[in-house]
Amino acid sequence: MALLQVILFEGISLSALSANMLAIPVISFVSVPLILLAMLMPASGLYSALWWLADTALWLGSWRL
């Protein structure tokens, strides 16, 4: 992928690896399950809490990007 990035963008981002090492697990293992659970819950207090937790996890996963 680095070769393709050099060809298309004429350079390599040194921070991309560290950013992806943090963001991908947070999104995959925290945000997506919370979003799926929130979509399956009927409207209740738990519903709102799950959406809030998912939103917070997305924010934490992308604040350095």
XYZ file of N, CA and C in Angstrom:
195
model
N 0.822 -1.197 0.000
C 0.000 0.000 0.000
C 0.864 1.259 0.000
N 2.045 1.171 0.608
C 2.909 2.350 0.663
C 3.346 2.744 -0.744
N 3.641 1.745 -1.597
C 4.038 2.050 -2.966
C 2.905 2.738 -3.716
N 1.694 2.276 -3.554
C 0.538 2.897 -4.187
C 0.328 4.314 -3.680
N 0.537 4.520 -2.390
C 0.411 5.864 -1.816
C 1.467 6.802 -2.392
N 2.675 6.326 -2.577
C 3.741 7.155 -3.162
C 3.396 7.507 -4.602
N 2.883 6.553 -5.355
C 2.545 6.799 -6.757
C 1.391 7.791 -6.870
N 0.336 7.600 -6.081
C -0.849 8.447 -6.208
C -0.677 9.821 -5.571
N -0.013 9.879 -4.408
C 0.038 11.129 -3.656
C 1.436 11.727 -3.559
N 2.392 11.075 -4.218
C 3.777 11.556 -4.255
C 4.367 11.746 -2.868
N 4.086 10.828 -1.967
C 4.652 10.895 -0.627
C 4.011 9.891 0.310
N 4.601 9.774 1.496
C 4.099 8.864 2.519
C 3.849 9.668 3.787
N 2.702 9.452 4.385
C 2.377 10.107 5.644
C 2.962 9.289 6.788
N 3.820 9.923 7.571
C 4.452 9.213 8.679
C 3.492 8.993 9.843
N 2.474 9.812 9.950
C 1.530 9.668 11.060
C 0.360 8.738 10.739
N 0.233 8.300 9.498
C -0.906 7.473 9.106
C -0.918 6.130 9.839
N 0.230 5.516 10.003
C 0.273 4.219 10.665
C -0.172 4.318 12.118
N 0.364 5.293 12.830
C -0.018 5.421 14.243
C -1.481 5.829 14.396
N -1.966 6.691 13.521
C -3.373 7.099 13.595
C -4.299 5.913 13.333
N -3.955 5.093 12.365
C -4.785 3.920 12.065
C -4.680 2.842 13.131
N -3.523 2.731 13.778
C -3.372 1.753 14.855
C -4.278 2.102 16.038
N -4.592 3.358 16.204
C -5.492 3.782 17.273
C -6.950 3.787 16.818
N -7.211 4.372 15.674
C -8.599 4.595 15.249
C -9.320 3.320 14.836
N -8.674 2.430 14.132
C -9.355 1.245 13.611
C -9.874 0.336 14.725
N -9.072 0.011 15.751
C -9.639 -0.820 16.835
C -10.773 -0.132 17.594
N -10.664 1.169 17.820
C -11.730 1.882 18.542
C -13.023 1.825 17.751
N -12.934 2.096 16.461
C -14.136 2.073 15.618
C -14.686 0.653 15.513
N -13.809 -0.323 15.259
C -14.254 -1.695 15.023
C -14.805 -2.398 16.256
N -14.136 -2.239 17.389
C -14.494 -3.027 18.559
C -15.353 -2.288 19.573
N -15.463 -0.973 19.447
C -16.257 -0.205 20.407
C -17.444 0.468 19.718
N -17.183 1.301 18.736
C -18.246 2.107 18.124
C -19.262 1.277 17.354
N -18.808 0.374 16.510
C -19.737 -0.399 15.678
C -20.665 -1.269 16.531
N -20.167 -2.020 17.523
C -21.115 -2.776 18.351
C -22.114 -1.898 19.104
N -21.646 -0.743 19.613
C -22.574 0.155 20.308
C -23.644 0.685 19.364
N -23.262 1.037 18.159
C -24.238 1.532 17.175
C -25.242 0.443 16.814
N -24.755 -0.780 16.611
C -25.664 -1.878 16.278
C -26.631 -2.177 17.423
N -26.133 -2.167 18.656
C -27.023 -2.363 19.803
C -28.053 -1.248 19.913
N -27.623 -0.020 19.686
C -28.554 1.111 19.766
C -29.630 1.013 18.687
N -29.274 0.496 17.524
C -30.263 0.357 16.457
C -31.285 -0.731 16.768
N -30.888 -1.724 17.556
C -31.798 -2.817 17.884
C -32.681 -2.535 19.098
N -32.303 -1.545 19.903
C -33.058 -1.217 21.115
C -34.276 -0.360 20.787
N -35.372 -0.619 21.454
C -36.487 0.313 21.316
C -36.146 1.616 22.043
N -36.859 2.655 21.719
C -36.590 3.967 22.329
C -36.769 3.887 23.846
N -35.681 4.069 24.548
C -35.708 4.047 26.012
C -34.474 4.775 26.516
N -34.265 4.761 27.816
C -33.085 5.393 28.381
C -31.804 4.710 27.929
N -31.856 3.381 27.783
C -30.690 2.638 27.333
C -30.341 2.989 25.892
N -31.351 3.221 25.102
C -31.185 3.618 23.709
C -30.352 4.900 23.609
N -30.717 5.894 24.386
C -29.997 7.168 24.376
C -28.584 7.013 24.912
N -28.415 6.195 25.931
C -27.086 5.985 26.502
C -26.161 5.292 25.513
N -26.679 4.322 24.762
C -25.850 3.637 23.771
C -25.414 4.578 22.659
N -26.326 5.443 22.190
C -25.951 6.407 21.155
C -24.919 7.397 21.674
N -25.080 7.806 22.937
C -24.103 8.723 23.523
C -22.727 8.064 23.633
N -22.699 6.803 24.086
C -21.431 6.080 24.185
C -20.779 5.890 22.818
N -21.573 5.564 21.809
C -21.033 5.403 20.460
C -20.471 6.723 19.939
N -21.175 7.799 20.182
C -20.705 9.115 19.755
C -19.416 9.494 20.456
N -19.329 9.212 21.735
C -18.119 9.510 22.499
C -16.950 8.663 22.013
N -17.188 7.398 21.726
C -16.125 6.526 21.216
C -15.631 6.998 19.853
N -16.550 7.437 19.001
C -16.134 7.975 17.701
C -15.314 9.236 17.869
N -15.719 10.072 18.795
C -14.964 11.304 19.036
C -13.574 10.992 19.573
N -13.491 10.069 20.526
C -12.191 9.702 21.091
C -11.291 9.031 20.062
N -11.891 8.258 19.164
C -11.116 7.573 18.131
C -10.597 8.475 17.041
N -11.185 9.649 16.891
C -10.778 10.524 15.797
C -10.288 11.894 16.236
N -10.091 12.139 17.503
C -9.729 13.484 17.953
C -8.328 13.861 17.536
N -7.415 12.904 17.352
C -6.060 13.220 16.936
C -5.895 13.234 15.420
N -6.917 12.814 14.686
C -6.807 12.774 13.235
C -7.056 14.146 12.714
